[in-house]
């Protein structure tokens, strides 16, 4: 069975293994192979298209200013680790762009007590009283529910754009936002090392790397790592039109992301105001 032939790597603690089917090796970019990532998931900055003719924000530093105080909704970084991982990823791989965005907006170089431009932005965002919520669903409602005179601006999963049809929401991606319109994280495909059905698990891994297997997730805006697969034209968010403007996840600092979660949570917690 060709689908069962491939490379595998067992984690140091031997709880899980990463298995890459041989016939998929040329289709999955190297950065998604060890460990195997099935998809990249996006969180995007969004606005209410009923209330605004175009995105009302052009630079992430605008969100730290008084006019947006208490008007930005996002998932509470203290409850979802992908958010603190994003903070760490920005500092490690995009800090120069965060600093450049500051200069572009304010017309001067950033000066801060924090050790990075990313940390300075996180601190300023926390101090500007954002609405920190317990999930993407309430964020989508705060931003996209129809009939609002002053809706929230927000950061949410691209999957929630399906609510435009299901619930009549008016969500739109901020396509020109600097320095990025959103950010991504990866969903891994791992196998329990002591599974009693290793061949079945490997067949399933192979299946979800195919177009048929990943199709239900693509409808929710999740981008397949298999480069042979194209997103459906009717994907609700229109994410592919701005995919080159997403801040991508770099697994090279994954361990640092994990180790520094508490540090980033403390930065948010000590500066957050309502």
Coordinates of C-alpha atoms in Angstrom, one line a residue:
X1 CA 0.0 0.0 0.0
X2 CA 1.8 3.1 -1.3
X3 CA 0.0 5.3 1.2
X4 CA 1.7 3.6 4.1
X5 CA 5.2 4.2 2.9
X6 CA 6.8 7.4 4.1
X7 CA 9.0 9.1 6.6
X8 CA 8.2 9.3 10.3
X9 CA 9.8 11.1 13.2
X10 CA 9.0 10.2 16.8
X11 CA 9.0 13.0 19.4
X12 CA 11.7 12.9 22.1
X13 CA 9.1 11.9 24.7
X14 CA 7.7 9.2 22.3
X15 CA 4.1 10.2 22.8
X16 CA 3.5 11.0 19.2
X17 CA 5.1 10.5 15.8
X18 CA 5.0 12.7 12.7
X19 CA 4.4 10.7 9.6
X20 CA 4.8 12.0 6.0
X21 CA 3.5 9.7 3.3
X22 CA 6.1 9.3 0.6
X23 CA 3.9 10.3 -2.3
X24 CA 3.1 13.6 -0.5
X25 CA 6.7 14.6 0.1
X26 CA 7.0 16.7 -3.0
X27 CA 3.7 18.4 -2.4
X28 CA 4.2 19.6 1.2
X29 CA 6.7 22.5 1.6
X30 CA 9.7 21.6 3.9
X31 CA 8.6 24.0 6.6
X32 CA 5.4 21.9 7.0
X33 CA 7.0 18.5 7.1
X34 CA 8.7 18.1 10.5
X35 CA 6.3 18.0 12.3
X36 CA 3.7 17.4 9.6
X37 CA 1.2 20.3 9.3
X38 CA -2.1 19.6 7.6
X39 CA -3.3 23.2 7.2
X40 CA -2.5 26.7 8.1
X41 CA -5.3 28.6 9.9
X42 CA -5.7 32.3 9.6
X43 CA -6.9 35.0 12.0
X44 CA -7.7 38.3 10.2
X45 CA -8.5 41.9 11.0
X46 CA -12.1 42.5 10.1
X47 CA -14.7 45.3 10.0
X48 CA -18.4 45.7 9.4
X49 CA -19.1 46.4 5.7
X50 CA -22.6 47.7 6.5
X51 CA -21.2 50.5 8.7
X52 CA -18.1 51.3 6.7
X53 CA -17.6 51.7 2.9
X54 CA -14.0 50.5 3.4
X55 CA -11.8 49.3 6.2
X56 CA -11.6 52.2 8.8
X57 CA -8.1 51.2 9.8
X58 CA -4.9 51.2 7.7
X59 CA -2.2 50.5 10.2
X60 CA -2.2 48.3 13.4
X61 CA -0.7 51.2 15.4
X62 CA -4.0 53.1 14.9
X63 CA -5.6 50.6 17.2
X64 CA -3.5 51.9 20.1
X65 CA -4.9 55.5 19.7
X66 CA -7.8 57.1 21.7
X67 CA -10.3 56.9 18.9
X68 CA -10.2 53.1 19.0
X69 CA -10.1 52.8 22.8
X70 CA -12.7 50.2 23.8
X71 CA -13.6 49.6 20.2
X72 CA -11.5 46.6 19.2
X73 CA -12.6 43.0 19.9
X74 CA -10.4 40.0 20.0
X75 CA -10.0 36.6 21.7
X76 CA -8.5 37.1 25.2
X77 CA -4.8 36.2 24.9
X78 CA -4.9 34.8 28.4
X79 CA -7.3 32.1 27.2
X80 CA -5.9 31.1 23.8
X81 CA -2.2 30.3 23.5
X82 CA -2.1 30.9 19.7
X83 CA -2.3 34.6 20.5
X84 CA 0.7 34.7 22.7
X85 CA 2.5 32.5 20.2
X86 CA 1.7 35.1 17.6
X87 CA 3.2 37.9 19.8
X88 CA 6.4 35.9 20.1
X89 CA 6.4 35.1 16.3
X90 CA 6.1 38.8 15.6
X91 CA 9.0 39.7 17.8
X92 CA 11.1 36.9 16.4
X93 CA 10.3 37.2 12.7
X94 CA 8.5 40.5 12.0
X95 CA 9.7 43.0 14.5
X96 CA 11.3 45.2 11.8
X97 CA 7.9 45.5 10.1
X98 CA 6.1 46.4 13.3
X99 CA 8.7 49.1 13.9
X100 CA 8.4 50.3 10.3
X101 CA 4.6 50.5 10.6
X102 CA 5.0 52.7 13.7
X103 CA 7.2 55.1 11.8
X104 CA 4.9 55.1 8.8
X105 CA 2.0 56.0 11.0
X106 CA 3.5 58.4 13.6
X107 CA 6.3 59.8 11.4
X108 CA 9.1 59.1 13.9
X109 CA 11.1 56.2 15.2
X110 CA 9.6 54.1 17.9
X111 CA 11.1 54.7 21.4
X112 CA 9.9 52.3 24.1
X113 CA 10.8 50.8 27.4
X114 CA 10.0 47.4 25.9
X115 CA 12.7 45.4 24.3
X116 CA 11.0 45.1 20.9
X117 CA 8.5 46.9 18.7
X118 CA 6.2 43.9 19.0
X119 CA 6.2 44.1 22.8
X120 CA 5.5 47.8 22.6
X121 CA 2.5 47.3 20.4
X122 CA 1.1 44.5 22.5
X123 CA 1.5 46.7 25.6
X124 CA -0.2 49.7 23.9
X125 CA -3.0 47.5 22.6
X126 CA -3.7 46.1 26.1
X127 CA -3.7 49.6 27.6
X128 CA -6.3 50.8 25.0
X129 CA -9.1 48.7 26.6
X130 CA -9.9 46.2 23.9
X131 CA -12.9 43.9 24.3
X132 CA -11.2 40.6 25.2
X133 CA -13.7 37.8 24.6
X134 CA -13.8 34.0 25.2
X135 CA -13.9 32.9 21.6
X136 CA -14.2 33.9 18.0
X137 CA -18.0 33.6 17.9
X138 CA -18.7 36.6 20.2
X139 CA -15.9 38.6 18.4
X140 CA -17.7 37.9 15.0
X141 CA -21.0 39.1 16.5
X142 CA -19.4 42.2 17.9
X143 CA -17.9 43.1 14.6
X144 CA -20.3 41.8 12.0
X145 CA -23.8 41.8 13.4
X146 CA -26.0 43.9 11.2
X147 CA -27.8 47.1 12.3
X148 CA -24.9 48.6 14.3
X149 CA -24.1 52.3 14.2
X150 CA -20.7 51.8 15.9
X151 CA -19.6 48.2 15.5
X152 CA -16.3 46.9 16.9
X153 CA -13.3 46.4 14.8
X154 CA -11.9 43.0 15.4
X155 CA -9.5 40.1 15.0
X156 CA -11.0 36.7 14.4
X157 CA -10.8 33.4 12.7
X158 CA -11.4 33.5 8.9
X159 CA -13.7 30.6 9.5
X160 CA -16.3 33.0 11.0
X161 CA -16.9 34.6 7.7
X162 CA -19.4 31.8 7.0
X163 CA -21.7 33.7 9.4
X164 CA -22.2 36.3 6.7
X165 CA -24.5 33.8 5.0
X166 CA -25.6 31.8 8.0
X167 CA -26.4 34.8 10.3
X168 CA -26.5 37.8 8.0
X169 CA -23.3 39.2 9.4
X170 CA -21.4 41.9 7.5
X171 CA -17.8 40.8 8.0
X172 CA -15.1 42.1 5.7
X173 CA -11.3 41.6 5.7
X174 CA -9.1 44.7 6.0
X175 CA -7.2 44.0 2.8
X176 CA -4.8 47.0 3.0
X177 CA -3.9 46.9 6.7
X178 CA -0.2 47.4 7.4
X179 CA 2.0 45.6 8.1
X180 CA -0.2 42.5 7.8
X181 CA -3.9 41.8 7.3
X182 CA -3.7 38.9 9.8
X183 CA -1.6 35.9 10.9
X184 CA -1.5 32.2 10.7
X185 CA -0.9 29.2 12.8
X186 CA -0.6 25.5 11.8
X187 CA -2.7 22.4 12.5
X188 CA -0.6 19.4 12.9
X189 CA -1.3 15.8 11.9
X190 CA 0.3 13.5 14.5
X191 CA -0.1 9.8 15.4
X192 CA -0.1 8.4 18.9
X193 CA 3.1 6.3 19.1
X194 CA 1.3 3.5 20.9
X195 CA -1.8 3.3 18.8
X196 CA -3.2 -0.1 18.2
X197 CA -4.0 0.8 14.6
X198 CA -0.9 2.5 13.1
X199 CA -1.7 1.6 9.5
X200 CA -5.2 3.0 9.8
X201 CA -3.8 6.2 11.4
X202 CA -1.4 6.6 8.5
X203 CA -4.1 6.1 6.0
X204 CA -6.1 8.8 7.6
X205 CA -3.1 11.1 7.6
X206 CA -2.8 10.5 3.9
X207 CA -6.5 11.1 3.3
X208 CA -6.6 14.5 5.0
X209 CA -3.6 15.6 2.9
X210 CA -5.8 15.0 -0.2
X211 CA -8.3 17.5 -1.7
X212 CA -11.2 15.3 -0.7
X213 CA -10.0 14.9 2.8
X214 CA -9.3 18.6 3.5
X215 CA -12.3 20.0 1.6
X216 CA -14.6 20.4 4.7
X217 CA -11.9 22.5 6.4
X218 CA -11.1 24.6 3.3
X219 CA -14.8 25.8 3.4
X220 CA -13.9 27.3 6.7
X221 CA -10.9 29.2 5.3
X222 CA -8.2 26.8 6.3
X223 CA -5.4 26.7 3.8
X224 CA -4.1 23.2 2.9
X225 CA -0.3 22.6 3.1
X226 CA -0.6 20.4 0.0
X227 CA 0.4 22.9 -2.7
X228 CA -1.5 20.9 -5.4
X229 CA -4.8 21.8 -3.8
X230 CA -6.5 25.1 -4.6
X231 CA -9.0 26.8 -2.3
X232 CA -12.7 26.7 -3.5
X233 CA -13.8 29.9 -5.3
X234 CA -16.8 30.2 -2.9
X235 CA -14.7 30.2 0.3
X236 CA -16.6 32.9 2.3
X237 CA -13.8 35.1 3.6
X238 CA -12.0 35.6 0.3
X239 CA -8.8 34.8 2.1
X240 CA -6.8 33.7 -0.9
X241 CA -6.9 37.2 -2.4
X242 CA -4.8 38.4 0.6
X243 CA -2.9 35.2 1.5
X244 CA 0.4 36.9 0.6
X245 CA -0.3 39.6 3.2
X246 CA -0.7 37.2 6.1
X247 CA 2.0 36.9 8.7
X248 CA 3.0 33.3 8.4
X249 CA 3.9 31.0 11.3
X250 CA 7.6 29.9 11.5
X251 CA 8.0 26.6 13.3
X252 CA 11.7 27.3 13.8
X253 CA 10.8 29.2 17.0
X254 CA 8.0 27.0 18.1
X255 CA 9.8 26.0 21.3
X256 CA 10.4 29.6 22.2
X257 CA 6.7 30.3 21.6
X258 CA 5.8 27.7 24.1
X259 CA 8.5 28.7 26.7
X260 CA 7.6 32.4 26.6
X261 CA 3.8 32.1 26.7
X262 CA 3.7 33.1 30.4
X263 CA 6.0 36.1 29.7
X264 CA 3.6 37.4 27.0
X265 CA 0.6 36.7 29.2
X266 CA 2.2 38.7 32.0
X267 CA 2.8 41.6 29.6
X268 CA -0.8 41.6 28.5
X269 CA -2.2 41.0 32.1
X270 CA -0.2 43.8 33.7
X271 CA -1.2 46.4 31.1
X272 CA -4.8 45.4 30.3
X273 CA -7.4 48.0 31.1
X274 CA -11.1 48.0 30.5

